[in-house]
Amino acid sequence: MKRYTYLAAVLLGLTLSVTSCREKSEKEKLIEEMKEDGATIKEKSDDGDYKLKMETDDKEVKIKEDADGETKIKVDN
């Protein structure tokens, strides 16, 4: 029983260390930054396409993701 407990603890530790070191994508960084700036956020999803529009007084970010997983990011200052 001790072996299973030890094995579970080791696997949990490895899982946490791998996921915590993952670097954020440009999309994730922009979303986080705009949320911190208090942006208004509008989401739209249809036919497998996903659109996200975030606006502050001095910045606008549009993120489009199509059904194939291709992502386009547009930033206007």
PDB file of C-alpha atoms in Angstrom:
ATOM      1  CA  MET A   1       0.000   0.000   0.000  1.00  0.00           C
ATOM      2  CA  LYS A   2       2.897   2.357   0.744  1.00  0.00           C
ATOM      3  CA  ARG A   3       4.211   1.822  -2.789  1.00  0.00           C
ATOM      4  CA  TYR A   4       0.953   3.029  -4.341  1.00  0.00           C
ATOM      5  CA  THR A   5       0.823   6.083  -2.110  1.00  0.00           C
ATOM      6  CA  TYR A   6       4.413   6.948  -2.975  1.00  0.00           C
ATOM      7  CA  LEU A   7       3.777   6.369  -6.690  1.00  0.00           C
ATOM      8  CA  ALA A   8       0.681   8.596  -6.602  1.00  0.00           C
ATOM      9  CA  ALA A   9       2.632  11.363  -4.834  1.00  0.00           C
ATOM     10  CA  VAL A  10       5.452  11.186  -7.397  1.00  0.00           C
ATOM     11  CA  LEU A  11       3.016  11.298 -10.332  1.00  0.00           C
ATOM     12  CA  LEU A  12       1.172  14.229  -8.808  1.00  0.00           C
ATOM     13  CA  GLY A  13       4.440  16.095  -8.320  1.00  0.00           C
ATOM     14  CA  LEU A  14       5.512  15.473 -11.906  1.00  0.00           C
ATOM     15  CA  THR A  15       2.139  16.572 -13.247  1.00  0.00           C
ATOM     16  CA  LEU A  16       2.200  19.811 -11.273  1.00  0.00           C
ATOM     17  CA  SER A  17       5.774  20.634 -12.257  1.00  0.00           C
ATOM     18  CA  VAL A  18       5.109  20.100 -15.968  1.00  0.00           C
ATOM     19  CA  THR A  19       1.866  22.089 -16.109  1.00  0.00           C
ATOM     20  CA  SER A  20       3.160  24.972 -14.005  1.00  0.00           C
ATOM     21  CA  CYS A  21       6.155  25.505 -16.300  1.00  0.00           C
ATOM     22  CA  ARG A  22       4.075  25.727 -19.471  1.00  0.00           C
ATOM     23  CA  GLU A  23       4.574  29.037 -21.194  1.00  0.00           C
ATOM     24  CA  LYS A  24       1.466  31.020 -22.085  1.00  0.00           C
ATOM     25  CA  SER A  25       0.552  31.558 -25.707  1.00  0.00           C
ATOM     26  CA  GLU A  26       0.248  35.026 -27.201  1.00  0.00           C
ATOM     27  CA  LYS A  27      -3.535  34.631 -27.106  1.00  0.00           C
ATOM     28  CA  GLU A  28      -3.546  33.781 -23.393  1.00  0.00           C
ATOM     29  CA  LYS A  29      -1.191  36.659 -22.583  1.00  0.00           C
ATOM     30  CA  LEU A  30      -3.373  39.173 -24.460  1.00  0.00           C
ATOM     31  CA  ILE A  31      -6.575  37.958 -22.788  1.00  0.00           C
ATOM     32  CA  GLU A  32      -4.984  38.175 -19.341  1.00  0.00           C
ATOM     33  CA  GLU A  33      -3.542  41.632 -20.057  1.00  0.00           C
ATOM     34  CA  MET A  34      -6.851  43.000 -21.354  1.00  0.00           C
ATOM     35  CA  LYS A  35      -8.771  41.601 -18.367  1.00  0.00           C
ATOM     36  CA  GLU A  36      -6.318  43.320 -16.021  1.00  0.00           C
ATOM     37  CA  ASP A  37      -6.904  46.590 -17.911  1.00  0.00           C
ATOM     38  CA  GLY A  38     -10.676  46.258 -17.398  1.00  0.00           C
ATOM     39  CA  ALA A  39     -11.564  45.645 -21.043  1.00  0.00           C
ATOM     40  CA  THR A  40     -15.105  45.007 -22.245  1.00  0.00           C
ATOM     41  CA  ILE A  41     -15.172  41.504 -23.687  1.00  0.00           C
ATOM     42  CA  LYS A  42     -17.534  40.175 -26.349  1.00  0.00           C
ATOM     43  CA  GLU A  43     -17.517  36.543 -27.459  1.00  0.00           C
ATOM     44  CA  LYS A  44     -19.212  35.034 -30.481  1.00  0.00           C
ATOM     45  CA  SER A  45     -19.264  31.450 -31.669  1.00  0.00           C
ATOM     46  CA  ASP A  46     -20.927  30.060 -34.783  1.00  0.00           C
ATOM     47  CA  ASP A  47     -20.307  27.195 -37.241  1.00  0.00           C
ATOM     48  CA  GLY A  48     -17.100  26.188 -35.467  1.00  0.00           C
ATOM     49  CA  ASP A  49     -15.648  29.704 -35.655  1.00  0.00           C
ATOM     50  CA  TYR A  50     -14.866  31.563 -32.448  1.00  0.00           C
ATOM     51  CA  LYS A  51     -14.452  35.334 -32.192  1.00  0.00           C
ATOM     52  CA  LEU A  52     -13.331  37.352 -29.214  1.00  0.00           C
ATOM     53  CA  LYS A  53     -13.302  41.150 -29.130  1.00  0.00           C
ATOM     54  CA  MET A  54     -11.790  43.068 -26.214  1.00  0.00           C
ATOM     55  CA  GLU A  55     -11.749  46.861 -25.927  1.00  0.00           C
ATOM     56  CA  THR A  56     -10.332  49.452 -23.561  1.00  0.00           C
ATOM     57  CA  ASP A  57     -10.217  53.221 -24.075  1.00  0.00           C
ATOM     58  CA  ASP A  58      -6.880  53.017 -25.892  1.00  0.00           C
ATOM     59  CA  LYS A  59      -6.599  49.437 -27.195  1.00  0.00           C
ATOM     60  CA  GLU A  60      -8.690  46.962 -29.185  1.00  0.00           C
ATOM     61  CA  VAL A  61      -7.874  43.269 -29.633  1.00  0.00           C
ATOM     62  CA  LYS A  62      -9.679  40.833 -31.934  1.00  0.00           C
ATOM     63  CA  ILE A  63      -9.006  37.107 -31.848  1.00  0.00           C
ATOM     64  CA  LYS A  64     -10.521  34.813 -34.465  1.00  0.00           C
ATOM     65  CA  GLU A  65     -10.224  31.055 -34.369  1.00  0.00           C
ATOM     66  CA  ASP A  66     -11.648  29.006 -37.242  1.00  0.00           C
ATOM     67  CA  ALA A  67     -12.914  25.429 -37.205  1.00  0.00           C
ATOM     68  CA  ASP A  68      -9.498  24.154 -38.331  1.00  0.00           C
ATOM     69  CA  GLY A  69      -7.850  25.652 -35.232  1.00  0.00           C
ATOM     70  CA  GLU A  70      -6.102  28.485 -37.086  1.00  0.00           C
ATOM     71  CA  THR A  71      -5.871  31.606 -34.916  1.00  0.00           C
ATOM     72  CA  LYS A  72      -5.654  35.201 -36.122  1.00  0.00           C
ATOM     73  CA  ILE A  73      -4.900  38.045 -33.717  1.00  0.00           C
ATOM     74  CA  LYS A  74      -5.348  41.743 -34.510  1.00  0.00           C
ATOM     75  CA  VAL A  75      -4.248  44.499 -32.115  1.00  0.00           C
ATOM     76  CA  ASP A  76      -5.166  48.162 -32.668  1.00  0.00           C
ATOM     77  CA  ASN A  77      -3.767  50.889 -30.443  1.00  0.00           C
TER      78      ASN A  77
END
